[in-house]
mmCIF file of N, CA and C in Angstrom:
data_model
loop_
_atom_site.group_PDB
_atom_site.id
_atom_site.type_symbol
_atom_site.label_atom_id
_atom_site.label_comp_id
_atom_site.label_asym_id
_atom_site.label_seq_id
_atom_site.Cartn_x
_atom_site.Cartn_y
_atom_site.Cartn_z
ATOM 1 N N UNK A 1 -2.657 -1.236 -17.889
ATOM 2 C CA UNK A 1 -2.047 -1.499 -18.419
ATOM 3 C C UNK A 1 -0.410 -0.988 -16.913
ATOM 4 N N UNK A 2 -0.334 -0.368 -16.473
ATOM 5 C CA UNK A 2 0.734 -0.113 -15.162
ATOM 6 C C UNK A 2 0.536 -0.821 -14.026
ATOM 7 N N UNK A 3 -0.280 -1.778 -13.723
ATOM 8 C CA UNK A 3 -0.980 -1.938 -12.207
ATOM 9 C C UNK A 3 -0.400 -3.762 -12.792
ATOM 10 N N UNK A 4 -0.702 -4.031 -14.256
ATOM 11 C CA UNK A 4 -0.109 -4.946 -14.644
ATOM 12 C C UNK A 4 1.067 -5.372 -14.634
ATOM 13 N N UNK A 5 2.218 -3.869 -14.776
ATOM 14 C CA UNK A 5 3.533 -4.345 -14.767
ATOM 15 C C UNK A 5 3.969 -4.192 -13.590
ATOM 16 N N UNK A 6 3.359 -3.643 -12.616
ATOM 17 C CA UNK A 6 3.500 -4.099 -11.144
ATOM 18 C C UNK A 6 3.474 -5.215 -10.641
ATOM 19 N N UNK A 7 3.098 -5.881 -11.497
ATOM 20 C CA UNK A 7 2.677 -7.295 -11.040
ATOM 21 C C UNK A 7 3.398 -7.958 -11.411
ATOM 22 N N UNK A 8 4.082 -7.930 -12.260
ATOM 23 C CA UNK A 8 4.743 -8.589 -13.268
ATOM 24 C C UNK A 8 6.449 -8.133 -12.230
ATOM 25 N N UNK A 9 5.673 -6.970 -12.219
ATOM 26 C CA UNK A 9 7.499 -6.648 -11.758
ATOM 27 C C UNK A 9 7.666 -7.921 -10.204
ATOM 28 N N UNK A 10 6.730 -6.962 -9.756
ATOM 29 C CA UNK A 10 6.203 -8.523 -7.570
ATOM 30 C C UNK A 10 6.845 -9.522 -8.309
ATOM 31 N N UNK A 11 6.117 -9.698 -9.008
ATOM 32 C CA UNK A 11 6.141 -11.809 -9.111
ATOM 33 C C UNK A 11 7.676 -12.092 -8.951
ATOM 34 N N UNK A 12 8.716 -11.429 -10.848
ATOM 35 C CA UNK A 12 9.638 -11.625 -11.253
ATOM 36 C C UNK A 12 10.781 -11.322 -9.982
ATOM 37 N N UNK A 13 10.535 -10.391 -9.112
ATOM 38 C CA UNK A 13 11.814 -10.411 -8.213
ATOM 39 C C UNK A 13 11.847 -10.863 -7.935
ATOM 40 N N UNK A 14 13.027 -11.133 -7.194
ATOM 41 C CA UNK A 14 13.578 -12.616 -5.802
ATOM 42 C C UNK A 14 13.157 -12.285 -4.879
ATOM 43 N N UNK A 15 13.181 -11.488 -4.041
ATOM 44 C CA UNK A 15 12.675 -10.650 -2.875
ATOM 45 C C UNK A 15 10.808 -11.447 -2.605
ATOM 46 N N UNK A 16 11.250 -12.008 -0.705
ATOM 47 C CA UNK A 16 9.561 -12.216 -0.974
ATOM 48 C C UNK A 16 8.900 -10.779 -0.469
ATOM 49 N N UNK A 17 9.625 -9.910 -0.139
ATOM 50 C CA UNK A 17 9.001 -8.973 1.031
ATOM 51 C C UNK A 17 8.971 -7.739 0.361
ATOM 52 N N UNK A 18 8.352 -7.004 -0.240
ATOM 53 C CA UNK A 18 7.747 -6.345 -1.016
ATOM 54 C C UNK A 18 7.911 -4.668 -0.911
ATOM 55 N N UNK A 19 7.638 -3.845 -0.904
ATOM 56 C CA UNK A 19 7.406 -2.246 -1.099
ATOM 57 C C UNK A 19 7.267 -1.510 -1.999
ATOM 58 N N UNK A 20 5.914 -1.462 -2.143
ATOM 59 C CA UNK A 20 6.074 -0.267 -3.514
ATOM 60 C C UNK A 20 5.166 0.901 -2.831
ATOM 61 N N UNK A 21 5.740 1.761 -3.192
ATOM 62 C CA UNK A 21 5.158 3.381 -3.744
ATOM 63 C C UNK A 21 4.824 3.856 -4.679
ATOM 64 N N UNK A 22 3.625 4.025 -4.316
ATOM 65 C CA UNK A 22 1.926 4.434 -5.218
ATOM 66 C C UNK A 22 0.966 5.904 -4.897
ATOM 67 N N UNK A 23 0.865 6.039 -5.660
ATOM 68 C CA UNK A 23 -0.510 7.757 -5.762
ATOM 69 C C UNK A 23 -1.236 7.171 -4.793
ATOM 70 N N UNK A 24 -1.592 7.167 -4.042
ATOM 71 C CA UNK A 24 -2.414 6.843 -3.068
ATOM 72 C C UNK A 24 -3.857 6.864 -3.709
ATOM 73 N N UNK A 25 -4.715 7.812 -4.425
ATOM 74 C CA UNK A 25 -6.169 7.326 -5.872
ATOM 75 C C UNK A 25 -5.923 6.305 -5.960
ATOM 76 N N UNK A 26 -5.395 5.590 -6.278
ATOM 77 C CA UNK A 26 -5.213 4.206 -6.669
ATOM 78 C C UNK A 26 -4.416 3.031 -6.219
ATOM 79 N N UNK A 27 -4.120 3.395 -4.898
ATOM 80 C CA UNK A 27 -3.631 2.532 -4.503
ATOM 81 C C UNK A 27 -3.962 1.050 -4.427
ATOM 82 N N UNK A 28 -5.728 1.291 -3.695
ATOM 83 C CA UNK A 28 -5.894 0.441 -3.413
ATOM 84 C C UNK A 28 -7.021 -1.069 -4.799
ATOM 85 N N UNK A 29 -6.356 -0.396 -5.745
ATOM 86 C CA UNK A 29 -6.807 -0.837 -6.987
ATOM 87 C C UNK A 29 -5.444 -1.565 -7.075
ATOM 88 N N UNK A 30 -4.828 -1.694 -7.561
ATOM 89 C CA UNK A 30 -3.118 -1.780 -6.974
ATOM 90 C C UNK A 30 -2.703 -2.883 -6.241
ATOM 91 N N UNK A 31 -3.182 -2.135 -4.730
ATOM 92 C CA UNK A 31 -3.333 -3.982 -4.131
ATOM 93 C C UNK A 31 -4.220 -5.198 -4.614
ATOM 94 N N UNK A 32 -5.325 -4.688 -5.003
ATOM 95 C CA UNK A 32 -6.287 -5.695 -5.051
ATOM 96 C C UNK A 32 -6.062 -6.476 -5.759
ATOM 97 N N UNK A 33 -5.284 -5.800 -6.858
ATOM 98 C CA UNK A 33 -5.070 -7.110 -8.718
ATOM 99 C C UNK A 33 -3.130 -7.521 -7.591
ATOM 100 N N UNK A 34 -2.047 -7.322 -7.241
ATOM 101 C CA UNK A 34 -1.406 -7.967 -6.938
ATOM 102 C C UNK A 34 -1.514 -8.840 -5.829
ATOM 103 N N UNK A 35 -2.925 -8.737 -5.076
ATOM 104 C CA UNK A 35 -3.449 -10.122 -4.386
ATOM 105 C C UNK A 35 -3.025 -10.870 -4.964
ATOM 106 N N UNK A 36 -4.390 -11.310 -5.948
ATOM 107 C CA UNK A 36 -4.963 -11.840 -6.842
ATOM 108 C C UNK A 36 -3.623 -12.669 -7.633
ATOM 109 N N UNK A 37 -2.460 -11.810 -7.925
ATOM 110 C CA UNK A 37 -1.754 -12.533 -8.837
ATOM 111 C C UNK A 37 -0.755 -12.329 -8.203
ATOM 112 N N UNK A 38 -0.530 -12.185 -7.519
ATOM 113 C CA UNK A 38 1.046 -12.621 -6.990
ATOM 114 C C UNK A 38 1.257 -12.931 -5.733
ATOM 115 N N UNK A 39 0.590 -14.231 -5.324
ATOM 116 C CA UNK A 39 0.639 -15.547 -4.074
ATOM 117 C C UNK A 39 2.973 -15.456 -3.854
ATOM 118 N N UNK A 40 2.136 -16.143 -2.309
ATOM 119 C CA UNK A 40 3.453 -16.548 -1.637
ATOM 120 C C UNK A 40 4.548 -15.375 -1.136
ATOM 121 N N UNK A 41 3.731 -13.838 -1.067
ATOM 122 C CA UNK A 41 4.764 -12.604 -0.993
ATOM 123 C C UNK A 41 3.721 -12.297 -0.039
ATOM 124 N N UNK A 42 4.563 -11.172 0.366
ATOM 125 C CA UNK A 42 4.836 -9.943 1.438
ATOM 126 C C UNK A 42 4.822 -8.339 0.883
ATOM 127 N N UNK A 43 3.869 -8.347 0.284
ATOM 128 C CA UNK A 43 3.539 -6.876 -0.288
ATOM 129 C C UNK A 43 2.951 -5.889 0.408
ATOM 130 N N UNK A 44 4.006 -4.530 0.166
ATOM 131 C CA UNK A 44 2.925 -3.562 1.241
ATOM 132 C C UNK A 44 3.290 -2.478 0.410
ATOM 133 N N UNK A 45 2.050 -1.502 0.136
ATOM 134 C CA UNK A 45 1.805 -0.200 -0.784
ATOM 135 C C UNK A 45 1.738 0.403 -0.432
ATOM 136 N N UNK A 46 2.031 1.940 -0.026
ATOM 137 C CA UNK A 46 2.538 3.312 1.019
ATOM 138 C C UNK A 46 2.161 3.892 -0.279
ATOM 139 N N UNK A 47 2.121 5.065 0.039
ATOM 140 C CA UNK A 47 2.801 6.405 -0.338
ATOM 141 C C UNK A 47 2.790 7.222 0.790
ATOM 142 N N UNK A 48 2.599 9.157 -0.026
ATOM 143 C CA UNK A 48 2.083 10.479 1.162
ATOM 144 C C UNK A 48 0.714 10.611 0.554
ATOM 145 N N UNK A 49 -0.037 11.293 1.545
ATOM 146 C CA UNK A 49 -0.970 11.605 1.628
ATOM 147 C C UNK A 49 -0.914 13.522 1.230
ATOM 148 N N UNK A 50 0.244 13.870 1.676
ATOM 149 C CA UNK A 50 1.042 15.132 1.562
ATOM 150 C C UNK A 50 2.171 15.035 0.420
ATOM 151 N N UNK A 51 2.050 15.879 -0.829
ATOM 152 C CA UNK A 51 2.707 15.977 -1.316
ATOM 153 C C UNK A 51 4.074 16.209 -0.487
ATOM 154 N N UNK A 52 5.421 15.489 -1.516
ATOM 155 C CA UNK A 52 7.194 16.267 -1.088
ATOM 156 C C UNK A 52 6.049 17.737 -1.760
ATOM 157 N N UNK A 53 5.989 18.158 -2.729
ATOM 158 C CA UNK A 53 6.477 19.685 -2.536
ATOM 159 C C UNK A 53 5.709 19.746 -1.695
ATOM 160 N N UNK A 54 4.756 20.317 -1.115
ATOM 161 C CA UNK A 54 4.105 21.138 0.348
ATOM 162 C C UNK A 54 5.004 21.609 0.967
ATOM 163 N N UNK A 55 6.168 20.193 0.837
ATOM 164 C CA UNK A 55 6.905 20.574 2.632
ATOM 165 C C UNK A 55 6.956 20.182 3.890
ATOM 166 N N UNK A 56 5.816 19.198 4.272
ATOM 167 C CA UNK A 56 5.869 18.501 5.134
ATOM 168 C C UNK A 56 5.233 17.455 5.110
ATOM 169 N N UNK A 57 5.975 16.792 3.978
ATOM 170 C CA UNK A 57 5.085 15.189 3.679
ATOM 171 C C UNK A 57 4.917 14.403 4.428
ATOM 172 N N UNK A 58 4.376 13.582 4.414
ATOM 173 C CA UNK A 58 4.235 13.076 5.275
ATOM 174 C C UNK A 58 4.509 10.833 4.708
ATOM 175 N N UNK A 59 5.094 11.525 3.591
ATOM 176 C CA UNK A 59 6.026 10.127 2.711
ATOM 177 C C UNK A 59 6.996 9.420 3.359
ATOM 178 N N UNK A 60 7.838 9.554 4.020
ATOM 179 C CA UNK A 60 9.224 9.610 4.404
ATOM 180 C C UNK A 60 8.693 8.192 5.780
ATOM 181 N N UNK A 61 7.702 8.963 6.678
ATOM 182 C CA UNK A 61 7.004 8.343 7.281
ATOM 183 C C UNK A 61 6.476 7.009 7.417
ATOM 184 N N UNK A 62 6.178 7.037 5.988
ATOM 185 C CA UNK A 62 5.047 5.969 5.489
ATOM 186 C C UNK A 62 5.836 5.571 5.401
ATOM 187 N N UNK A 63 6.420 6.393 4.380
ATOM 188 C CA UNK A 63 7.588 4.005 3.549
ATOM 189 C C UNK A 63 8.495 3.869 5.051
ATOM 190 N N UNK A 64 8.937 4.454 5.517
ATOM 191 C CA UNK A 64 9.909 3.702 7.298
ATOM 192 C C UNK A 64 8.724 2.636 7.537
ATOM 193 N N UNK A 65 7.046 3.115 8.040
ATOM 194 C CA UNK A 65 6.277 2.149 8.794
ATOM 195 C C UNK A 65 6.019 1.488 7.250
ATOM 196 N N UNK A 66 6.846 1.322 6.024
ATOM 197 C CA UNK A 66 6.180 -0.126 5.285
ATOM 198 C C UNK A 66 7.252 -1.114 5.523
ATOM 199 N N UNK A 67 8.718 -0.024 6.023
ATOM 200 C CA UNK A 67 9.785 -0.874 5.617
ATOM 201 C C UNK A 67 9.875 -1.743 6.638
ATOM 202 N N UNK A 68 9.517 -1.068 8.214
ATOM 203 C CA UNK A 68 8.900 -2.653 9.044
ATOM 204 C C UNK A 68 7.768 -3.944 9.294
ATOM 205 N N UNK A 69 6.491 -3.031 8.225
ATOM 206 C CA UNK A 69 5.603 -3.660 8.426
ATOM 207 C C UNK A 69 6.114 -4.890 7.288
ATOM 208 N N UNK A 70 5.875 -4.874 6.531
ATOM 209 C CA UNK A 70 6.955 -5.915 5.691
ATOM 210 C C UNK A 70 7.658 -6.886 6.334
ATOM 211 N N UNK A 71 8.561 -6.488 6.838
ATOM 212 C CA UNK A 71 9.002 -7.547 7.534
ATOM 213 C C UNK A 71 8.340 -7.783 8.954
ATOM 214 N N UNK A 72 7.222 -8.161 9.114
ATOM 215 C CA UNK A 72 6.731 -8.381 10.192
ATOM 216 C C UNK A 72 5.750 -9.217 10.118
ATOM 217 N N UNK A 73 4.713 -8.291 8.829
ATOM 218 C CA UNK A 73 3.084 -9.546 8.005
ATOM 219 C C UNK A 73 3.707 -10.641 7.084
ATOM 220 N N UNK A 74 2.885 -11.415 7.772
ATOM 221 C CA UNK A 74 2.554 -12.722 6.859
ATOM 222 C C UNK A 74 2.343 -12.396 5.459
ATOM 223 N N UNK A 75 2.411 -13.338 5.081
ATOM 224 C CA UNK A 75 2.545 -13.294 3.302
ATOM 225 C C UNK A 75 1.196 -12.204 3.079
ATOM 226 N N UNK A 76 0.961 -11.785 1.962
ATOM 227 C CA UNK A 76 0.041 -11.293 1.335
ATOM 228 C C UNK A 76 -0.332 -9.642 0.971
ATOM 229 N N UNK A 77 -1.050 -8.956 0.349
ATOM 230 C CA UNK A 77 -0.392 -7.406 0.337
ATOM 231 C C UNK A 77 -1.976 -6.434 0.714
ATOM 232 N N UNK A 78 -0.763 -5.656 1.150
ATOM 233 C CA UNK A 78 -1.721 -4.658 2.470
ATOM 234 C C UNK A 78 -1.235 -3.280 2.480
ATOM 235 N N UNK A 79 -1.558 -2.544 2.742
ATOM 236 C CA UNK A 79 -1.395 -1.182 2.369
ATOM 237 C C UNK A 79 -1.389 -0.115 3.845
ATOM 238 N N UNK A 80 -0.160 0.484 3.735
ATOM 239 C CA UNK A 80 0.377 0.729 5.623
ATOM 240 C C UNK A 80 0.584 3.504 4.994
ATOM 241 N N UNK A 81 -0.441 2.833 5.694
ATOM 242 C CA UNK A 81 -0.719 4.636 5.684
ATOM 243 C C UNK A 81 -0.708 5.259 7.282
ATOM 244 N N UNK A 82 -0.314 6.164 7.573
ATOM 245 C CA UNK A 82 -0.334 6.702 8.871
ATOM 246 C C UNK A 82 0.113 5.903 9.696
ATOM 247 N N UNK A 83 0.794 5.159 10.226
ATOM 248 C CA UNK A 83 1.423 4.853 11.000
ATOM 249 C C UNK A 83 0.235 3.481 11.500
ATOM 250 N N UNK A 84 -0.344 2.615 10.314
ATOM 251 C CA UNK A 84 -1.477 1.331 10.231
ATOM 252 C C UNK A 84 -0.999 1.223 9.448
ATOM 253 N N UNK A 85 -1.084 -0.259 9.563
ATOM 254 C CA UNK A 85 -1.547 -1.249 7.864
ATOM 255 C C UNK A 85 -2.748 -2.114 8.392
ATOM 256 N N UNK A 86 -3.539 -2.250 6.738
ATOM 257 C CA UNK A 86 -5.106 -2.312 6.510
ATOM 258 C C UNK A 86 -3.912 -3.994 5.362
ATOM 259 N N UNK A 87 -5.046 -5.021 5.601
ATOM 260 C CA UNK A 87 -5.319 -5.965 4.441
ATOM 261 C C UNK A 87 -5.291 -5.368 3.332
ATOM 262 N N UNK A 88 -5.084 -5.916 2.515
ATOM 263 C CA UNK A 88 -5.719 -4.931 1.229
ATOM 264 C C UNK A 88 -7.255 -5.125 0.421
ATOM 265 N N UNK A 89 -7.759 -5.660 1.228
ATOM 266 C CA UNK A 89 -9.312 -6.152 1.014
ATOM 267 C C UNK A 89 -10.928 -5.184 2.457
ATOM 268 N N UNK A 90 -9.597 -4.941 3.262
ATOM 269 C CA UNK A 90 -9.927 -4.272 4.292
ATOM 270 C C UNK A 90 -9.690 -2.639 4.144
ATOM 271 N N UNK A 91 -8.937 -2.339 3.393
ATOM 272 C CA UNK A 91 -9.805 -0.492 3.545
ATOM 273 C C UNK A 91 -9.613 0.414 2.581
ATOM 274 N N UNK A 92 -9.793 1.512 2.795
ATOM 275 C CA UNK A 92 -10.465 2.445 1.459
ATOM 276 C C UNK A 92 -9.464 4.013 2.092
ATOM 277 N N UNK A 93 -9.939 4.724 0.896
ATOM 278 C CA UNK A 93 -8.972 6.354 1.348
ATOM 279 C C UNK A 93 -10.606 7.063 1.523
ATOM 280 N N UNK A 94 -10.418 7.366 2.660
ATOM 281 C CA UNK A 94 -10.878 8.897 3.276
ATOM 282 C C UNK A 94 -10.653 9.920 2.787
ATOM 283 N N UNK A 95 -10.861 10.777 1.647
ATOM 284 C CA UNK A 95 -11.121 11.331 0.859
ATOM 285 C C UNK A 95 -11.366 12.708 1.643
ATOM 286 N N UNK A 96 -12.793 12.493 2.885
ATOM 287 C CA UNK A 96 -12.993 13.746 3.193
ATOM 288 C C UNK A 96 -12.351 14.053 4.812
ATOM 289 N N UNK A 97 -11.771 13.460 5.005
ATOM 290 C CA UNK A 97 -10.818 13.058 6.897
ATOM 291 C C UNK A 97 -8.651 13.404 6.173
ATOM 292 N N UNK A 98 -9.100 12.741 4.551
ATOM 293 C CA UNK A 98 -7.115 12.669 3.929
ATOM 294 C C UNK A 98 -6.757 11.589 5.132
ATOM 295 N N UNK A 99 -7.036 10.302 4.856
ATOM 296 C CA UNK A 99 -7.057 9.127 5.817
ATOM 297 C C UNK A 99 -7.554 7.455 5.167
ATOM 298 N N UNK A 100 -6.511 7.219 5.276
ATOM 299 C CA UNK A 100 -6.710 5.565 4.799
ATOM 300 C C UNK A 100 -8.140 5.112 6.450
ATOM 301 N N UNK A 101 -8.431 4.025 6.098
ATOM 302 C CA UNK A 101 -9.475 3.452 6.883
ATOM 303 C C UNK A 101 -10.114 1.765 6.918
ATOM 304 N N UNK A 102 -9.337 1.746 7.565
ATOM 305 C CA UNK A 102 -10.409 0.502 7.397
ATOM 306 C C UNK A 102 -11.932 -0.010 7.007
ATOM 307 N N UNK A 103 -12.792 -0.454 6.312
ATOM 308 C CA UNK A 103 -14.007 -1.172 5.895
ATOM 309 C C UNK A 103 -15.061 -1.519 6.393
ATOM 310 N N UNK A 104 -14.208 -2.429 7.147
ATOM 311 C CA UNK A 104 -14.848 -3.168 8.737
ATOM 312 C C UNK A 104 -13.676 -2.902 9.878
ATOM 313 N N UNK A 105 -14.550 -3.370 11.274
ATOM 314 C CA UNK A 105 -13.957 -3.323 12.169
ATOM 315 C C UNK A 105 -13.543 -4.214 12.307
#
């Protein structure tokens, strides 16, 4: 239900470029829903691998990167983490290493 709500909000907004902050555990699943249901926009999801409460979060860096990527990328859905951007269908969270990585090279 939450993913449907996010997709409806992204589709309904007037902006063609959208940045969504999201928890990293299910970010890829939400990106897949957005890719299937919100055509014609550039959407970048981002979040923090290190929570703000820990005092050294990567969240602000990731948000800044996402804001840059959303302005430069073509229409589609992406995940931006740690200065890298991935197509929604070519990314996974590597929990062992604590990073997002491409599924295919």
